[in-house]
PDB file of C-alpha atoms in Angstrom:
ATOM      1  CA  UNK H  20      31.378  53.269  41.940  1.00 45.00           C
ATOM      2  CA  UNK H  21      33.928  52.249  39.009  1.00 42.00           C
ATOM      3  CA  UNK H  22      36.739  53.675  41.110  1.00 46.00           C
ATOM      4  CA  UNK H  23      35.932  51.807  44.248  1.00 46.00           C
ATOM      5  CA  UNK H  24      35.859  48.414  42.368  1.00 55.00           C
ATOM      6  CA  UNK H  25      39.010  49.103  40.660  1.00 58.00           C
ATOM      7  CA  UNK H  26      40.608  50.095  43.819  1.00 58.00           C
ATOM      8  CA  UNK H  27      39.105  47.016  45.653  1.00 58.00           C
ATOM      9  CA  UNK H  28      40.036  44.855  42.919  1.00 56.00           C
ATOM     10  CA  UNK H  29      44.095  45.893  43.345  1.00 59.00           C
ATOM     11  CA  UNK H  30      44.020  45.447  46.722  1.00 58.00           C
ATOM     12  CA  UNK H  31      42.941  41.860  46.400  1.00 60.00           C
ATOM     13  CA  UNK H  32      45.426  41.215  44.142  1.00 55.00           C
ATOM     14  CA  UNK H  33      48.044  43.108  46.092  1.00 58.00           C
ATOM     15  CA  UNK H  34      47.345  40.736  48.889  1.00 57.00           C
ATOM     16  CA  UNK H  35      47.355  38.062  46.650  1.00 57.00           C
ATOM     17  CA  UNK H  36      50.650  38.340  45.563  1.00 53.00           C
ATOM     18  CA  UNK H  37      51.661  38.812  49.184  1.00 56.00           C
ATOM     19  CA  UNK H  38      50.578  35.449  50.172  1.00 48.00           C
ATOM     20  CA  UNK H  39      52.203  33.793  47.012  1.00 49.00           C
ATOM     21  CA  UNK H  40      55.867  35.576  48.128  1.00 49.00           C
ATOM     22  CA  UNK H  41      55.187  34.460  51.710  1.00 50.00           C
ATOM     23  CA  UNK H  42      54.045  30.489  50.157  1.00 47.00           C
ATOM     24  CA  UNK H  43      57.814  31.234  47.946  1.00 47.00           C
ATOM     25  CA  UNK H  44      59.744  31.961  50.846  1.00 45.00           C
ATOM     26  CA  UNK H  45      59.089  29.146  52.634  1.00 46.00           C
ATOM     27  CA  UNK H  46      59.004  26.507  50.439  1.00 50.00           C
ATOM     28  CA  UNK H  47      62.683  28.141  49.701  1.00 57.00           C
ATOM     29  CA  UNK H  48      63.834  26.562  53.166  1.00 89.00           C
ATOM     30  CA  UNK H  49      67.371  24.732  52.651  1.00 90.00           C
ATOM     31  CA  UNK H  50      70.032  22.934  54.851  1.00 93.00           C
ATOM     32  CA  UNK H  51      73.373  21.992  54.294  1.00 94.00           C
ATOM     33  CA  UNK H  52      74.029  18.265  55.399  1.00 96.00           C
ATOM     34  CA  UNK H  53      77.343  18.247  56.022  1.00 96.00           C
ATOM     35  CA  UNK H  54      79.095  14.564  56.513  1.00 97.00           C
ATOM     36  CA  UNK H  55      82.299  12.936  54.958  1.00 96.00           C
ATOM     37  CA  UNK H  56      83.263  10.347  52.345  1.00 96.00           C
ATOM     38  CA  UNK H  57      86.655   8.477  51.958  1.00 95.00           C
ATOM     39  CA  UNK H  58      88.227  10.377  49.203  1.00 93.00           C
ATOM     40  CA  UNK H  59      91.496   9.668  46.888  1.00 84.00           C
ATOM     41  CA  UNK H  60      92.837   6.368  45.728  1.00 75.00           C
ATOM     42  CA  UNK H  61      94.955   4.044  47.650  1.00 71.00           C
ATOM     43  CA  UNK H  62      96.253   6.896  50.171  1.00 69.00           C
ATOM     44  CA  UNK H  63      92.642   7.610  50.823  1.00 74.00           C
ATOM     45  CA  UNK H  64      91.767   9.691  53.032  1.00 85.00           C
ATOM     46  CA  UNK H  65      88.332  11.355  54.753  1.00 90.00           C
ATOM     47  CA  UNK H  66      87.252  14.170  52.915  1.00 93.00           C
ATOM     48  CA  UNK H  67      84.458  16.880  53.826  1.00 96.00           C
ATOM     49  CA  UNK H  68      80.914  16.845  52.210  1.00 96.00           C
ATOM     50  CA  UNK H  69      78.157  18.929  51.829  1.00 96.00           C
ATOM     51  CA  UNK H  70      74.816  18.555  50.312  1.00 96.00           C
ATOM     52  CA  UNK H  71      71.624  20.959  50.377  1.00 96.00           C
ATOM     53  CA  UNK H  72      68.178  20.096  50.738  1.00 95.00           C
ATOM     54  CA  UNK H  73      64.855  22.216  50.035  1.00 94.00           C
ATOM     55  CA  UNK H  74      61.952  21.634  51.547  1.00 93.00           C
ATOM     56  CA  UNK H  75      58.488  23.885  52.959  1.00 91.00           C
ATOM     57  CA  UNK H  76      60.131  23.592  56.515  1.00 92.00           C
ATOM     58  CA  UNK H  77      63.790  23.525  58.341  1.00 91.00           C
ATOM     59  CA  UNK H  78      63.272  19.855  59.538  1.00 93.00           C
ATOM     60  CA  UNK H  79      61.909  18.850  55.867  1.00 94.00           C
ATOM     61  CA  UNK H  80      64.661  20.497  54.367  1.00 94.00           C
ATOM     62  CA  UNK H  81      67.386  18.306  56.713  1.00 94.00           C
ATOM     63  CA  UNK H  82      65.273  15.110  55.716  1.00 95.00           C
ATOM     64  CA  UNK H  83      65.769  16.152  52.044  1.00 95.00           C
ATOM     65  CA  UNK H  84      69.303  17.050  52.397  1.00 96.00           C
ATOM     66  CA  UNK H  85      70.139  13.684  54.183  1.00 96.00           C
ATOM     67  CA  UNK H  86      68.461  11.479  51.448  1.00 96.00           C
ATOM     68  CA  UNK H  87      71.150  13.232  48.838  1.00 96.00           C
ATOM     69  CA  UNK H  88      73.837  12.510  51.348  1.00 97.00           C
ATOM     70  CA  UNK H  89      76.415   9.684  49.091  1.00 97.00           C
ATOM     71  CA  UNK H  90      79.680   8.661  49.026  1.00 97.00           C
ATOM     72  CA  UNK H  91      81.054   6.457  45.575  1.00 96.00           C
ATOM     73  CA  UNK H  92      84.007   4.469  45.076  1.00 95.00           C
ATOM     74  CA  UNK H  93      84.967   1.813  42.866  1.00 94.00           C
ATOM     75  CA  UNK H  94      83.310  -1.691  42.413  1.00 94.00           C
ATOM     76  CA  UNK H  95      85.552  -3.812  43.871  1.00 91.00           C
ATOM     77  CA  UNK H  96      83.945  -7.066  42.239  1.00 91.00           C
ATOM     78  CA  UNK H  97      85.194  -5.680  38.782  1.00 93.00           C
ATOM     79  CA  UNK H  98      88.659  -6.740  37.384  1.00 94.00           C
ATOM     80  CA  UNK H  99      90.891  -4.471  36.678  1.00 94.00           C
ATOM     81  CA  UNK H 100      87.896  -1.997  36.959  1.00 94.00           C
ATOM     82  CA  UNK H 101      88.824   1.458  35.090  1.00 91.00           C
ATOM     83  CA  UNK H 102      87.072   3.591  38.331  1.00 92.00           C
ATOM     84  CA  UNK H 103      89.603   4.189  40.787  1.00 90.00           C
ATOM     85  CA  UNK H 104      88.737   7.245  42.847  1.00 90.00           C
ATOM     86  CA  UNK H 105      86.952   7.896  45.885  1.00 94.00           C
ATOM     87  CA  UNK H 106      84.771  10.577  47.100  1.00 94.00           C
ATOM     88  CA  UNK H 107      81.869  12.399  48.118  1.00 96.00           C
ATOM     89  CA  UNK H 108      78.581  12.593  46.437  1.00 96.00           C
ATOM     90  CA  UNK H 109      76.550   9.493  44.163  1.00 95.00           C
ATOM     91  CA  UNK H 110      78.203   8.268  40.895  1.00 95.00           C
ATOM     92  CA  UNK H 111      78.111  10.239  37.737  1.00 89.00           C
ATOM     93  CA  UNK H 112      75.254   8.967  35.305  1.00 83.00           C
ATOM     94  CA  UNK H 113      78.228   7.870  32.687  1.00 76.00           C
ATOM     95  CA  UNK H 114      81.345   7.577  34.842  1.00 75.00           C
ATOM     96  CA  UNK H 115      84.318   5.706  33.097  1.00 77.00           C
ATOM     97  CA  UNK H 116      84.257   2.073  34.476  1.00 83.00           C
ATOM     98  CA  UNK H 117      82.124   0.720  37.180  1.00 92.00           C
ATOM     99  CA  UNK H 118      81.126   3.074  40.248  1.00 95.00           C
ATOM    100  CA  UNK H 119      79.127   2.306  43.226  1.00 96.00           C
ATOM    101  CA  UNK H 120      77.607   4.465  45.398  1.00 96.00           C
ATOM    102  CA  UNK H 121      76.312   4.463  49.275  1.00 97.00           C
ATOM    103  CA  UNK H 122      73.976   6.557  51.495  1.00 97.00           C
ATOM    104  CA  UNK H 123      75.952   8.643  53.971  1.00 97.00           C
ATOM    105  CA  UNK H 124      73.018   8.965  56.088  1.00 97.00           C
ATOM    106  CA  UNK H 125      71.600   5.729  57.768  1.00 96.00           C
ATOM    107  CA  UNK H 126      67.597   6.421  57.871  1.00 93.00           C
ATOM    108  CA  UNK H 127      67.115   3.134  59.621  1.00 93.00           C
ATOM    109  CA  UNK H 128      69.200   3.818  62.835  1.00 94.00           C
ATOM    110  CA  UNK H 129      68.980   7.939  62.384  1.00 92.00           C
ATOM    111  CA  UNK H 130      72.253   8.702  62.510  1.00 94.00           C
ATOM    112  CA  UNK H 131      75.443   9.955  60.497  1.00 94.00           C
ATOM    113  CA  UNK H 132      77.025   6.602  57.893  1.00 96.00           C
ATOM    114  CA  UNK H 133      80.328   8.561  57.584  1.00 96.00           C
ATOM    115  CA  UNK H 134      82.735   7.467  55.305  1.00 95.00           C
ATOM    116  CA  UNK H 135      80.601   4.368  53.950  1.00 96.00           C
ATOM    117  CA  UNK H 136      82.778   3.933  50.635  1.00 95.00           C
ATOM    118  CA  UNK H 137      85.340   1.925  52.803  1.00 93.00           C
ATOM    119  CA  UNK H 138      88.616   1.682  51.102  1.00 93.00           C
ATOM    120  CA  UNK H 139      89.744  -2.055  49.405  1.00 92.00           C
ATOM    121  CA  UNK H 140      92.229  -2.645  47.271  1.00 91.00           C
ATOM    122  CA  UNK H 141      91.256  -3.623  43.438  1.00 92.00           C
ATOM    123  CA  UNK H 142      91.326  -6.854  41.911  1.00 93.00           C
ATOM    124  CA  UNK H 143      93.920  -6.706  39.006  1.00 94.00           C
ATOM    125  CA  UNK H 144      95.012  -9.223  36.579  1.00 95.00           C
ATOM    126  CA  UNK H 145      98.174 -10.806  37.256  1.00 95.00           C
ATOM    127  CA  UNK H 146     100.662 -13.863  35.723  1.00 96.00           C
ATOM    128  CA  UNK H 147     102.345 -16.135  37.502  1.00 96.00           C
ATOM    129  CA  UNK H 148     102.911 -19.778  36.460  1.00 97.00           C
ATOM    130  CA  UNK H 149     102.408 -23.421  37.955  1.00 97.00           C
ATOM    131  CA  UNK H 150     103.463 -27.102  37.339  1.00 97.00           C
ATOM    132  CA  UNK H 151     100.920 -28.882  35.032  1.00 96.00           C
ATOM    133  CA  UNK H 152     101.578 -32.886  34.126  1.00 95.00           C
ATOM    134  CA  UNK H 153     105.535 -31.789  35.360  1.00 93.00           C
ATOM    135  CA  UNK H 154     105.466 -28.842  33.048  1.00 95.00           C
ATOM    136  CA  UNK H 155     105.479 -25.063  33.792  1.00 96.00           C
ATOM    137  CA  UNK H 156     102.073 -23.221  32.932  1.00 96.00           C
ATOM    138  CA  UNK H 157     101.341 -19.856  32.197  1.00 97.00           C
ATOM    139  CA  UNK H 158      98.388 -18.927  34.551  1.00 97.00           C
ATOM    140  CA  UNK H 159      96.338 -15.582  34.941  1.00 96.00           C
ATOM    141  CA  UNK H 160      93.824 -14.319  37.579  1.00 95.00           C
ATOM    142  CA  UNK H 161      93.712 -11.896  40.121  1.00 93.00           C
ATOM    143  CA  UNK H 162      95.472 -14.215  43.320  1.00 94.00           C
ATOM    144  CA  UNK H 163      98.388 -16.782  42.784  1.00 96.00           C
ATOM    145  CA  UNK H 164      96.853 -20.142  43.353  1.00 97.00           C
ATOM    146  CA  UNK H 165      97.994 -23.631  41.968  1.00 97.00           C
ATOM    147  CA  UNK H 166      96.865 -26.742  42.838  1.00 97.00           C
ATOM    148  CA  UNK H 167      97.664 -30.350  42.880  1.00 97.00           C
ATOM    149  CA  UNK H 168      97.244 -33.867  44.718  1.00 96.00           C
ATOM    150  CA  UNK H 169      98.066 -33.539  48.197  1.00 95.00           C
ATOM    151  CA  UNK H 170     101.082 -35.877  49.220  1.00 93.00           C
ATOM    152  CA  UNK H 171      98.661 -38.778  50.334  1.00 94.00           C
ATOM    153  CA  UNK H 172      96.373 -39.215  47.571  1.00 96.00           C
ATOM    154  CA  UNK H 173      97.402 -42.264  45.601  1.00 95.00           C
ATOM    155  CA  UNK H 174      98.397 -41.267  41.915  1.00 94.00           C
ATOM    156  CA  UNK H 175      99.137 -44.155  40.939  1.00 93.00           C
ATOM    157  CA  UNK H 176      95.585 -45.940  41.043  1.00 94.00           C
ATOM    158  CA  UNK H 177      93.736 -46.885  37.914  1.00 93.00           C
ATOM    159  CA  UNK H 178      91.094 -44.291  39.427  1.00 94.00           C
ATOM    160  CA  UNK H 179      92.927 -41.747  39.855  1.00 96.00           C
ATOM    161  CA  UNK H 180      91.815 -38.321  38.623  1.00 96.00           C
ATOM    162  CA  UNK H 181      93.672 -37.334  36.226  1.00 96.00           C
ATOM    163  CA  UNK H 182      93.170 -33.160  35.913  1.00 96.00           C
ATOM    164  CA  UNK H 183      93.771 -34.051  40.082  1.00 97.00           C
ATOM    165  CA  UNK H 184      97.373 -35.718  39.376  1.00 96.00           C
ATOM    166  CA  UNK H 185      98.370 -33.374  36.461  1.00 96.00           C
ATOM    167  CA  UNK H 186      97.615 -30.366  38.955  1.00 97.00           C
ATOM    168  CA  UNK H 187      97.504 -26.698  37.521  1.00 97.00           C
ATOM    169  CA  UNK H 188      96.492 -23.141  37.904  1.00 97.00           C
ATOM    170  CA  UNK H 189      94.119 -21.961  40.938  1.00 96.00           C
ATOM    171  CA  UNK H 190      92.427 -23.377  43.729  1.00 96.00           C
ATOM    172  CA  UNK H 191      91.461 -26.945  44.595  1.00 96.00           C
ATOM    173  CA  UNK H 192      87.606 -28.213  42.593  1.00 95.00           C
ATOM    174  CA  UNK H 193      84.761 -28.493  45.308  1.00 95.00           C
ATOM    175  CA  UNK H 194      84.307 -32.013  43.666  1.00 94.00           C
ATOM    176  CA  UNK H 195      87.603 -32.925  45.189  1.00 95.00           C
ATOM    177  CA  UNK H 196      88.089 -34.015  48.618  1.00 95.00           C
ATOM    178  CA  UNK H 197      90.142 -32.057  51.181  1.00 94.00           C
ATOM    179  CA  UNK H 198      92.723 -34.710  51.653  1.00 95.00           C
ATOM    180  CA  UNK H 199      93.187 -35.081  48.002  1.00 96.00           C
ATOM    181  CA  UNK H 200      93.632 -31.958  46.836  1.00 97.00           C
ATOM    182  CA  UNK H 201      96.091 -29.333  47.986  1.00 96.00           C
ATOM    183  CA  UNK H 202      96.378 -25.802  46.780  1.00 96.00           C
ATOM    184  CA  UNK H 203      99.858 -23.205  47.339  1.00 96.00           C
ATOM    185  CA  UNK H 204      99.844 -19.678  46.677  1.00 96.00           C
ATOM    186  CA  UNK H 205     103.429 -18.959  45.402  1.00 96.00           C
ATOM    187  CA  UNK H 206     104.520 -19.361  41.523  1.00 95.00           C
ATOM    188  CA  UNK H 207     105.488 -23.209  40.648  1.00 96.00           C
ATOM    189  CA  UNK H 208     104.557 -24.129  43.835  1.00 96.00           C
ATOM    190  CA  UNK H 209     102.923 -27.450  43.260  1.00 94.00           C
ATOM    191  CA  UNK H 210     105.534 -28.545  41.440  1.00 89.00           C
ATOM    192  CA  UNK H 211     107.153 -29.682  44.470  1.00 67.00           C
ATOM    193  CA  UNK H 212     103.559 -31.175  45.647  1.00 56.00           C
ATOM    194  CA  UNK H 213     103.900 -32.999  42.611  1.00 52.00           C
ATOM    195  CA  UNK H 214     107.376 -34.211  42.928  1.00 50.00           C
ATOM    196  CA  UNK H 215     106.405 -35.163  46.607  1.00 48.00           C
ATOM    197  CA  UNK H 216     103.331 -37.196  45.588  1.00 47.00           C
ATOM    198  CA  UNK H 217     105.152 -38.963  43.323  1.00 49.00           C
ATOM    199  CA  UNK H 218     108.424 -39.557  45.044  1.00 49.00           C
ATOM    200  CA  UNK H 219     106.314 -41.283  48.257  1.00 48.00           C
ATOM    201  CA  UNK H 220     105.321 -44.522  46.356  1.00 50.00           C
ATOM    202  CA  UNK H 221     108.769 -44.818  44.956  1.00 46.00           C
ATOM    203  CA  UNK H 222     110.868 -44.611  47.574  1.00 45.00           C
ATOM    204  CA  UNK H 223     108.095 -46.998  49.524  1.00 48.00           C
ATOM    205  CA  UNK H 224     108.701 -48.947  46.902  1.00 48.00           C
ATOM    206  CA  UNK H 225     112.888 -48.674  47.095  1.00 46.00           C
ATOM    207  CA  UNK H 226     112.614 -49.318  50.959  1.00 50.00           C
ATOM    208  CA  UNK H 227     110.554 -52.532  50.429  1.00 50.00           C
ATOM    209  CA  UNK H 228     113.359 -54.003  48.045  1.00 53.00           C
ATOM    210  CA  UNK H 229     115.755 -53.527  50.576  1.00 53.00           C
TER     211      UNK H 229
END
């Protein structure tokens, strides 16, 4: 009577352990997602990506492997951001500068979002100079601009803007208007928008004498 119990008792745990390997195995399921990122720096180029998913079933583990499907690059909003390279996968949880990442896999539409991480070029700091009040200016940013008053704006009222008629480094106010204000992209280049300005009245002014 002991024996049979005992005997009874492994076989139910026999078949026990059976159904926990078969349970095991399939929750083991995986898939390899493969897709591509833009990889490099500024001779980027597409690289090939893979990514593995687990899941109970085939199709759950594709839906798992396509939610870890990223490509990173740098964030091109930073200046003179210290992240330069591109490539496959999401950004490291300390990576050295700014990183963003994107989903490879667009779950809206249902379809492949190769090589989101679009190459840009980086914004970087540089010098150049303009003409401010008729003297050159040391100016820094990360586009040459330099502004001044446009050629038909009067500098010589009493309510004239002054900042307006001394002109300087970068791009026009939005308090100005459009016909005031005129902005160049070149080093020193307002300086001749400033001699121009200024030369108009006075050689209205040498014409009338004559």
């Amino acid at each position: 009577e002991l024996k049979l119990d005992t005997r009874s008792t492994m076989k139910l745990f026999a078949a026990s352990l059976l159904v926990l390997f078969t349970i095991g195995y399939v929750q083991a399921d995986t898939f390899n997602y493969e897709f591509t990122c833009v990889s490099g720096g500024s001779d980027s180029t597409a690289a090939a990506c893979t990514v593995e998913g687990e899941g109970d079933t085939a199709e759950l583990a594709l839906a798992a492997a396509k939610e870890l499907a990223f490509c990173n690059s740098p964030d091109n909003d930073v200046v003179d951001n210290e992240y330069a390279t591109y490539g496959c996968g999401a950004c490291a949880s300390d990576p050295v500068g700014t990183c963003v990442q994107c989903a490879a896999y667009d779950a809206t539409n249902d379809t492949a979002a190769n090589d989101c991480n679009t190459y840009a070029d980086p914004l970087v700091t540089i010098e150049w100079k303009c003409s401010k009040n008729g003297t050159e200016t040391n100016c820094t940013g990360t586009e040459i601009s330099c502004f001044g008053a446009s050629d038909t704006y009067d500098v010589e009222a009493e309510d004239a803007d002054a900042t307006l008629v001394a002109g300087g480094c970068g791009v026009c106010d939005a308090s100005y208007d459009a016909a005031d204000c005129t902005a160049c992209h070149t080093d020193m280049c307002n300086n001749a928008v400033r001699v121009a300005s200024i030369m108009g009245p006075l050689l209205a002014l040498f014409f009338w004498l004559h």
